[in-house]
mmCIF file of C-alpha atoms in Angstrom:
data_model
loop_
_atom_site.group_PDB
_atom_site.id
_atom_site.type_symbol
_atom_site.label_atom_id
_atom_site.label_comp_id
_atom_site.label_asym_id
_atom_site.label_seq_id
_atom_site.Cartn_x
_atom_site.Cartn_y
_atom_site.Cartn_z
ATOM 1 C CA UNK M 1 52.368 -32.164 11.592
ATOM 2 C CA UNK M 2 52.372 -30.211 8.400
ATOM 3 C CA UNK M 3 49.440 -28.658 6.543
ATOM 4 C CA UNK M 4 49.069 -31.575 4.134
ATOM 5 C CA UNK M 5 49.008 -34.426 7.077
ATOM 6 C CA UNK M 6 46.588 -31.997 8.383
ATOM 7 C CA UNK M 7 44.150 -31.363 5.708
ATOM 8 C CA UNK M 8 44.293 -35.229 5.424
ATOM 9 C CA UNK M 9 43.483 -36.419 8.474
ATOM 10 C CA UNK M 10 41.323 -33.424 8.850
ATOM 11 C CA UNK M 11 39.415 -34.705 5.480
ATOM 12 C CA UNK M 12 39.096 -37.933 6.876
ATOM 13 C CA UNK M 13 38.259 -37.157 10.090
ATOM 14 C CA UNK M 14 34.785 -35.804 8.775
ATOM 15 C CA UNK M 15 34.822 -37.890 5.814
ATOM 16 C CA UNK M 16 34.497 -41.308 8.547
ATOM 17 C CA UNK M 17 32.689 -39.115 11.014
ATOM 18 C CA UNK M 18 30.516 -39.080 8.332
ATOM 19 C CA UNK M 19 29.711 -42.652 7.343
ATOM 20 C CA UNK M 20 29.788 -43.206 10.765
ATOM 21 C CA UNK M 21 27.112 -41.117 11.567
ATOM 22 C CA UNK M 22 25.437 -43.041 8.391
ATOM 23 C CA UNK M 23 22.979 -45.389 10.723
ATOM 24 C CA UNK M 24 22.527 -43.160 13.473
ATOM 25 C CA UNK M 25 19.268 -41.366 11.125
ATOM 26 C CA UNK M 26 18.398 -44.986 10.197
ATOM 27 C CA UNK M 27 17.535 -45.863 13.810
ATOM 28 C CA UNK M 28 16.236 -42.225 14.466
ATOM 29 C CA UNK M 29 13.619 -43.170 11.565
ATOM 30 C CA UNK M 30 12.752 -46.540 12.986
ATOM 31 C CA UNK M 31 12.642 -44.710 16.411
ATOM 32 C CA UNK M 32 9.868 -42.094 15.614
ATOM 33 C CA UNK M 33 8.339 -44.139 13.350
ATOM 34 C CA UNK M 34 7.034 -46.771 16.026
ATOM 35 C CA UNK M 35 6.177 -43.653 17.946
ATOM 36 C CA UNK M 36 4.424 -42.316 14.786
ATOM 37 C CA UNK M 37 2.950 -46.081 14.622
ATOM 38 C CA UNK M 38 2.192 -45.742 19.001
ATOM 39 C CA UNK M 39 0.531 -42.782 18.359
ATOM 40 C CA UNK M 40 -1.367 -42.631 15.366
ATOM 41 C CA UNK M 41 -2.698 -46.165 17.323
ATOM 42 C CA UNK M 42 -3.473 -43.867 20.008
ATOM 43 C CA UNK M 43 -6.159 -41.675 17.870
ATOM 44 C CA UNK M 44 -7.480 -44.657 15.882
ATOM 45 C CA UNK M 45 -7.919 -45.681 19.468
ATOM 46 C CA UNK M 46 -9.436 -41.527 19.953
ATOM 47 C CA UNK M 47 -11.885 -42.203 16.477
ATOM 48 C CA UNK M 48 -13.150 -45.253 17.983
ATOM 49 C CA UNK M 49 -14.390 -43.541 21.373
ATOM 50 C CA UNK M 50 -15.285 -40.920 20.154
ATOM 51 C CA UNK M 51 -17.738 -42.517 17.332
ATOM 52 C CA UNK M 52 -19.168 -44.602 20.423
ATOM 53 C CA UNK M 53 -19.580 -41.601 23.084
ATOM 54 C CA UNK M 54 -17.618 -42.918 24.891
ATOM 55 C CA UNK M 55 -15.992 -40.065 27.726
ATOM 56 C CA UNK M 56 -12.483 -42.766 27.333
ATOM 57 C CA UNK M 57 -11.975 -40.431 24.238
ATOM 58 C CA UNK M 58 -10.531 -37.760 27.097
ATOM 59 C CA UNK M 59 -8.145 -39.781 29.243
ATOM 60 C CA UNK M 60 -6.084 -39.669 25.158
ATOM 61 C CA UNK M 61 -5.259 -36.036 25.996
ATOM 62 C CA UNK M 62 -2.792 -34.907 28.412
ATOM 63 C CA UNK M 63 -4.731 -32.509 31.486
ATOM 64 C CA UNK M 64 -3.519 -28.881 29.291
ATOM 65 C CA UNK M 65 -3.955 -30.461 25.893
ATOM 66 C CA UNK M 66 -5.171 -27.314 23.114
ATOM 67 C CA UNK M 67 -6.872 -27.457 20.177
ATOM 68 C CA UNK M 68 -5.586 -25.410 17.962
ATOM 69 C CA UNK M 69 -9.076 -22.575 16.344
ATOM 70 C CA UNK M 70 -9.843 -23.744 13.189
ATOM 71 C CA UNK M 71 -12.980 -22.597 12.800
ATOM 72 C CA UNK M 72 -14.301 -18.525 11.243
ATOM 73 C CA UNK M 73 -13.704 -16.636 14.553
ATOM 74 C CA UNK M 74 -11.770 -19.631 16.397
ATOM 75 C CA UNK M 75 -9.387 -18.110 19.198
ATOM 76 C CA UNK M 76 -5.884 -19.245 18.536
ATOM 77 C CA UNK M 77 -5.720 -22.098 21.713
ATOM 78 C CA UNK M 78 -8.685 -24.203 22.934
ATOM 79 C CA UNK M 79 -8.046 -25.667 26.025
ATOM 80 C CA UNK M 80 -9.928 -29.351 26.986
ATOM 81 C CA UNK M 81 -11.860 -28.220 29.872
ATOM 82 C CA UNK M 82 -13.745 -25.824 27.082
ATOM 83 C CA UNK M 83 -13.899 -28.606 24.088
ATOM 84 C CA UNK M 84 -14.480 -31.430 26.643
ATOM 85 C CA UNK M 85 -18.253 -29.561 27.410
ATOM 86 C CA UNK M 86 -18.088 -28.553 23.896
ATOM 87 C CA UNK M 87 -18.313 -32.031 22.928
ATOM 88 C CA UNK M 88 -20.603 -33.688 24.972
ATOM 89 C CA UNK M 89 -23.309 -30.992 24.426
ATOM 90 C CA UNK M 90 -22.213 -32.557 19.948
ATOM 91 C CA UNK M 91 -22.933 -35.703 21.316
ATOM 92 C CA UNK M 92 -26.111 -34.907 22.854
ATOM 93 C CA UNK M 93 -26.721 -33.133 19.600
ATOM 94 C CA UNK M 94 -25.197 -36.078 17.158
ATOM 95 C CA UNK M 95 -24.380 -39.248 16.273
ATOM 96 C CA UNK M 96 -20.772 -39.494 13.964
ATOM 97 C CA UNK M 97 -19.694 -41.743 11.974
ATOM 98 C CA UNK M 98 -16.229 -42.416 9.886
ATOM 99 C CA UNK M 99 -16.456 -42.907 6.792
ATOM 100 C CA UNK M 100 -13.475 -45.802 5.085
ATOM 101 C CA UNK M 101 -10.785 -46.820 7.068
ATOM 102 C CA UNK M 102 -8.661 -43.824 8.424
ATOM 103 C CA UNK M 103 -5.405 -42.267 6.249
ATOM 104 C CA UNK M 104 -3.108 -41.485 9.056
ATOM 105 C CA UNK M 105 0.674 -39.529 7.745
ATOM 106 C CA UNK M 106 3.500 -39.704 9.246
ATOM 107 C CA UNK M 107 4.569 -35.830 10.160
ATOM 108 C CA UNK M 108 6.676 -33.210 10.922
ATOM 109 C CA UNK M 109 8.786 -30.643 13.385
ATOM 110 C CA UNK M 110 7.428 -27.243 11.907
ATOM 111 C CA UNK M 111 10.982 -26.574 12.752
ATOM 112 C CA UNK M 112 13.278 -29.237 11.250
ATOM 113 C CA UNK M 113 10.984 -30.213 8.722
ATOM 114 C CA UNK M 114 11.964 -33.948 10.202
ATOM 115 C CA UNK M 115 9.481 -36.391 10.989
ATOM 116 C CA UNK M 116 8.315 -37.187 14.490
ATOM 117 C CA UNK M 117 6.065 -38.648 15.376
ATOM 118 C CA UNK M 118 3.387 -36.483 15.240
ATOM 119 C CA UNK M 119 0.455 -37.763 13.313
ATOM 120 C CA UNK M 120 -1.464 -35.709 10.663
ATOM 121 C CA UNK M 121 -4.566 -37.464 8.265
ATOM 122 C CA UNK M 122 -7.591 -36.760 5.641
ATOM 123 C CA UNK M 123 -10.630 -38.372 7.127
ATOM 124 C CA UNK M 124 -14.379 -38.621 6.079
ATOM 125 C CA UNK M 125 -16.697 -38.907 8.632
ATOM 126 C CA UNK M 126 -21.031 -38.956 8.914
ATOM 127 C CA UNK M 127 -22.879 -37.142 11.013
ATOM 128 C CA UNK M 128 -26.248 -37.385 11.537
ATOM 129 C CA UNK M 129 -29.219 -35.858 12.636
ATOM 130 C CA UNK M 130 -31.451 -37.835 13.930
ATOM 131 C CA UNK M 131 -34.523 -38.309 13.542
ATOM 132 C CA UNK M 132 -37.599 -37.038 15.214
ATOM 133 C CA UNK M 133 -41.780 -37.126 15.552
ATOM 134 C CA UNK M 134 -41.356 -34.271 13.779
ATOM 135 C CA UNK M 135 -38.148 -34.440 11.308
ATOM 136 C CA UNK M 136 -36.906 -36.961 9.649
ATOM 137 C CA UNK M 137 -32.740 -37.915 9.840
ATOM 138 C CA UNK M 138 -31.070 -36.058 8.172
ATOM 139 C CA UNK M 139 -26.770 -36.375 7.793
ATOM 140 C CA UNK M 140 -24.327 -35.060 5.616
ATOM 141 C CA UNK M 141 -20.498 -35.486 5.365
ATOM 142 C CA UNK M 142 -17.599 -33.600 5.993
ATOM 143 C CA UNK M 143 -13.965 -33.885 4.861
ATOM 144 C CA UNK M 144 -10.873 -33.213 7.357
ATOM 145 C CA UNK M 145 -7.740 -32.969 7.651
ATOM 146 C CA UNK M 146 -6.964 -33.449 11.503
ATOM 147 C CA UNK M 147 -3.827 -33.435 13.447
ATOM 148 C CA UNK M 148 -2.049 -33.713 16.396
ATOM 149 C CA UNK M 149 0.612 -33.697 18.548
ATOM 150 C CA UNK M 150 1.769 -36.163 21.637
ATOM 151 C CA UNK M 151 3.834 -34.640 25.100
ATOM 152 C CA UNK M 152 6.188 -37.729 26.157
ATOM 153 C CA UNK M 153 3.867 -39.261 28.450
ATOM 154 C CA UNK M 154 2.211 -40.527 25.154
ATOM 155 C CA UNK M 155 -1.189 -38.097 25.417
ATOM 156 C CA UNK M 156 -2.331 -35.997 22.330
ATOM 157 C CA UNK M 157 -1.359 -32.367 23.481
ATOM 158 C CA UNK M 158 -2.124 -30.185 20.498
ATOM 159 C CA UNK M 159 -5.000 -31.024 18.288
ATOM 160 C CA UNK M 160 -5.602 -29.193 14.993
ATOM 161 C CA UNK M 161 -9.313 -29.670 12.790
ATOM 162 C CA UNK M 162 -9.430 -28.573 9.534
ATOM 163 C CA UNK M 163 -13.259 -28.625 7.336
ATOM 164 C CA UNK M 164 -15.610 -27.347 7.022
ATOM 165 C CA UNK M 165 -17.912 -28.152 9.976
ATOM 166 C CA UNK M 166 -19.370 -24.877 10.723
ATOM 167 C CA UNK M 167 -21.321 -25.186 7.762
ATOM 168 C CA UNK M 168 -21.219 -28.889 8.350
ATOM 169 C CA UNK M 169 -23.353 -28.474 11.669
ATOM 170 C CA UNK M 170 -25.636 -25.776 9.623
ATOM 171 C CA UNK M 171 -27.070 -27.891 7.139
ATOM 172 C CA UNK M 172 -28.035 -30.640 9.871
ATOM 173 C CA UNK M 173 -29.647 -27.464 11.611
ATOM 174 C CA UNK M 174 -32.056 -26.213 8.337
#
């Protein structure tokens, strides 16, 4: 085979592989889109369970799930076994209500920068401390950015919550 034939054959092969591979991203993108839709539905159910202060909330998470510590002086990662009792304590003190429709956004793999089925979003929450005999009810509204990554079993295995929750709780306790 001459150099010219080899170059032409290689070029046709690369050209053919390039165009035959064009269908793969579309299939992959639709698969990732379906995974994202299913994961967003899981987050919607988790939010409903959270607002209802329902123990079913924790079933949306893998047993080895972690939260990224995003508040002041928080550890880098916090296991579900630590988060669950904290949420139960918060449910005992406050009521939570999402304001408006959730704005779910597709997440990306931090290495490849391609959509991966994870869920991100911006959300507004009302947090209310109920009235007592000596105090009136008090409500604050906090805007949060939250991210949720999933394992192969479609369970949440990594969560991060960004927003000024520390200040929100401090204002409720004033």
